Coordinates of N, CA and C in Angstrom, one line a residue:
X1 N -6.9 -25.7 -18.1 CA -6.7 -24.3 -18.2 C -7.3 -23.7 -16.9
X2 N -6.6 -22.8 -16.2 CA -6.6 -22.1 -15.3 C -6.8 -20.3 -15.1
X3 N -7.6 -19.7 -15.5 CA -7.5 -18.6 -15.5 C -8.3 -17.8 -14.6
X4 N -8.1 -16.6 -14.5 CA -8.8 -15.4 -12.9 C -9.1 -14.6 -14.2
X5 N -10.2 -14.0 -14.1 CA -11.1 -13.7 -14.7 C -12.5 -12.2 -14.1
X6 N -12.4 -11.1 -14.9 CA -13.8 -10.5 -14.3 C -15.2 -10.3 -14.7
X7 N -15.8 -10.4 -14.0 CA -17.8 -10.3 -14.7 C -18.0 -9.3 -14.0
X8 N -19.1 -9.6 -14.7 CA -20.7 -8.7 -13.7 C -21.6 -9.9 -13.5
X9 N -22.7 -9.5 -12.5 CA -23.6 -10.5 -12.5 C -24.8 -9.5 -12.6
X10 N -25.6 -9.9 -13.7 CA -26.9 -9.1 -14.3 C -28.3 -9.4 -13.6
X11 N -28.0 -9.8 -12.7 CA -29.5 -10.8 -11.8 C -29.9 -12.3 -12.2
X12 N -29.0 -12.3 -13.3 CA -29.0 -13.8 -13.8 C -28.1 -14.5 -14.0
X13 N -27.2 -14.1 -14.7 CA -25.7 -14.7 -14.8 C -24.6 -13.3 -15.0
X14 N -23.7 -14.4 -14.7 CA -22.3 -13.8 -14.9 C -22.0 -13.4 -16.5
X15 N -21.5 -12.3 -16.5 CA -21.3 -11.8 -17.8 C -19.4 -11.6 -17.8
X16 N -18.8 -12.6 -18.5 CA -17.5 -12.1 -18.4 C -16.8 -10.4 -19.3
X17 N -16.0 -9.8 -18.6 CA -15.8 -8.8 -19.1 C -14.3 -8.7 -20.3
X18 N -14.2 -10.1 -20.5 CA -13.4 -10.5 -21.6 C -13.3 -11.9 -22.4
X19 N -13.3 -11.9 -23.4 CA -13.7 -12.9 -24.0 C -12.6 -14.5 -23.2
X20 N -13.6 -15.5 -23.5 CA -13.2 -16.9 -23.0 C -12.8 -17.5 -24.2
X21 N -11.8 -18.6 -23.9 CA -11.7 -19.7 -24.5 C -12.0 -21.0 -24.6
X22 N -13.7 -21.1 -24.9 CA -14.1 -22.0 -24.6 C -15.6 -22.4 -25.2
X23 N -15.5 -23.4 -25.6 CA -17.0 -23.7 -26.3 C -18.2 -23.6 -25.8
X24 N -19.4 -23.4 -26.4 CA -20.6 -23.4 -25.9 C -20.9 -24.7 -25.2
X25 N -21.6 -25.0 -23.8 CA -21.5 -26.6 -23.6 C -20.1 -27.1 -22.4
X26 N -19.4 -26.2 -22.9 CA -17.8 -26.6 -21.6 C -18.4 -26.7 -20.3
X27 N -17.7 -27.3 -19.4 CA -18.3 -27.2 -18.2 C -17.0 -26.4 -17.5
X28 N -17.0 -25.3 -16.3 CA -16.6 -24.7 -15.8 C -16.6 -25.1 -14.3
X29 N -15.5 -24.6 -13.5 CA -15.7 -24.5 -11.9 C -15.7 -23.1 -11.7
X30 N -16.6 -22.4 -11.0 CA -16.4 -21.1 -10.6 C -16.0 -20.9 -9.5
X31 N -15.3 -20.0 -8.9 CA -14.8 -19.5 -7.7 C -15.3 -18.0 -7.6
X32 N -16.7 -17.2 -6.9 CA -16.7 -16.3 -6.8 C -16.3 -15.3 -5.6
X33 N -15.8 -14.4 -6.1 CA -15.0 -13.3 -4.9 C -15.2 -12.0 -5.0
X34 N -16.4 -11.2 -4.4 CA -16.8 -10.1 -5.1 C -15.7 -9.1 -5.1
X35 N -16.1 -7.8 -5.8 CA -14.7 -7.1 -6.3 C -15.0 -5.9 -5.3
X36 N -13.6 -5.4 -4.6 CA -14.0 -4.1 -3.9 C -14.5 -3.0 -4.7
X37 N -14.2 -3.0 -5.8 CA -14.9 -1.2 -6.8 C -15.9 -1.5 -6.8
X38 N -16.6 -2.0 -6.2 CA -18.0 -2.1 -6.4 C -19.1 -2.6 -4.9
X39 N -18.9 -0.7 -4.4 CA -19.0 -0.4 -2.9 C -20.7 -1.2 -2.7
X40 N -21.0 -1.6 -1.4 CA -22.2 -2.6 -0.9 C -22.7 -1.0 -0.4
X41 N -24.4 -0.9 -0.5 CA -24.7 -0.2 -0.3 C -24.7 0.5 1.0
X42 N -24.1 -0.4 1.8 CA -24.1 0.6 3.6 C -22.8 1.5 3.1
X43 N -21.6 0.6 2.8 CA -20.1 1.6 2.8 C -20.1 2.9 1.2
X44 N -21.4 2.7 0.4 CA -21.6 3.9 -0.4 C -22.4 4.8 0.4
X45 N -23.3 4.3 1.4 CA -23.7 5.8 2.3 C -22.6 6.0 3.6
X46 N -21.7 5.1 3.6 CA -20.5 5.7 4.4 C -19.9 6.7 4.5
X47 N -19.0 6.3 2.6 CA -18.7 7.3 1.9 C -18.7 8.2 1.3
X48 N -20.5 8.3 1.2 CA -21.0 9.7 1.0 C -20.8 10.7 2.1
X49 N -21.0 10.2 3.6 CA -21.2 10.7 4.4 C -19.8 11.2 4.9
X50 N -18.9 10.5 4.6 CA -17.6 10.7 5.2 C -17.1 11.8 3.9
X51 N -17.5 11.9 2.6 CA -17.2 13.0 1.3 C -18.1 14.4 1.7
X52 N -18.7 14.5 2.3 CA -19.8 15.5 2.9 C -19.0 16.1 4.1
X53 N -18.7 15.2 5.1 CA -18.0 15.7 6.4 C -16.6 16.6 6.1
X54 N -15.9 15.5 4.6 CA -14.7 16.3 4.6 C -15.0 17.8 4.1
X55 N -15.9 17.8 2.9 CA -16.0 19.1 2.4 C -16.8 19.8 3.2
X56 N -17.4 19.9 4.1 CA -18.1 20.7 5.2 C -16.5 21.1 6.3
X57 N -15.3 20.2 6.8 CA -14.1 20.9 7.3 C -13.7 21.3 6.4
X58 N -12.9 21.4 5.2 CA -12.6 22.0 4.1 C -13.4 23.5 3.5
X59 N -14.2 23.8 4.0 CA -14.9 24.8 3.5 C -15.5 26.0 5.2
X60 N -15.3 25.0 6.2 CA -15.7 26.1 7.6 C -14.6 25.9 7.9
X61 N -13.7 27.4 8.9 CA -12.6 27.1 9.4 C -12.9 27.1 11.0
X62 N -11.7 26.6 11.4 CA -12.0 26.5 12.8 C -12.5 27.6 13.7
X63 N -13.4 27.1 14.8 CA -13.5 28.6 15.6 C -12.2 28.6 16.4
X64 N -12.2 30.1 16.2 CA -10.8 30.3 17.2 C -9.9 30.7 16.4
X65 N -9.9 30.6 15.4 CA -8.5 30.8 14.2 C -7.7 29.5 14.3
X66 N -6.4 29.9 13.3 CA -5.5 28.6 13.8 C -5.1 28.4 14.7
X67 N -4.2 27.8 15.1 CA -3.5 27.5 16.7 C -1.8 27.9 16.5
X68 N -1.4 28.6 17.5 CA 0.1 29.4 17.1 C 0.9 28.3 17.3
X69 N 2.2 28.7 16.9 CA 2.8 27.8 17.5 C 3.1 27.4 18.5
X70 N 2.9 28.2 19.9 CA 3.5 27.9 22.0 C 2.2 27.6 21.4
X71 N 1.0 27.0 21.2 CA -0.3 26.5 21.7 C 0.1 25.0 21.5
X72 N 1.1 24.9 20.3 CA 1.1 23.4 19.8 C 2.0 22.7 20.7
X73 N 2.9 23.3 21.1 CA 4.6 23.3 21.9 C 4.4 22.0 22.5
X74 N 5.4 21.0 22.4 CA 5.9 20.3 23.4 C 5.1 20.7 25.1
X75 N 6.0 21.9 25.4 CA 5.5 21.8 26.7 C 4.4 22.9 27.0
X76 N 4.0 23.5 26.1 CA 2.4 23.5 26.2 C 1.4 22.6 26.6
X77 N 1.7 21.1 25.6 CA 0.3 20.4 25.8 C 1.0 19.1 26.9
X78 N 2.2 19.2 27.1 CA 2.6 18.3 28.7 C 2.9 18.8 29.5
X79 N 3.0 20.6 29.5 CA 3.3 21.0 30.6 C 5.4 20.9 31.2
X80 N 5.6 21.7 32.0 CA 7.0 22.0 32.0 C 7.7 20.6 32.8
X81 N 8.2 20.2 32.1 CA 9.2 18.9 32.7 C 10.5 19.5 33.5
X82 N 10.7 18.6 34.5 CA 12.3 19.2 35.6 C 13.1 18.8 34.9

């Protein structure tokens, strides 16, 4: 039997998050591959920091106002072609 399977690990062992088929005593091969939902603590202060940055642009507006449209222009920001 071959099956992919999810846990947790509790500091001690793997806890499967669905029942096995298999007796107490079986012997198992494990293959572990940690799971991305379950951010490593540098990329959760990443993420905090990058959730903060957004709602800090989301909440100040730019200085200057918006930008018109001739500010955005083609040959506003390259300049006039021959």
């Amino acid at each position: 039997m071959s099956k992919v399977i999810e846990a947790i690990y509790d500091g001690r062992v793997l806890v499967p998050l669905q029942p096995l088929d298999l007796q107490a005593g079986d012997r198992v091969r494990i293959s572990v591959k940690s799971s991305l939902s379950t951010p490593r603590p540098r990329q959760a202060r990443r993420r905090k920091v990058l959730e903060e940055m957004w709602h800090h642009f989301e909440q100040t507006p730019p200085s200057g106002g918006p930008l018109s449209e001739q500010s955005i222009s083609r040959e506003s920001i390259y300049g006039e072609r021959a």
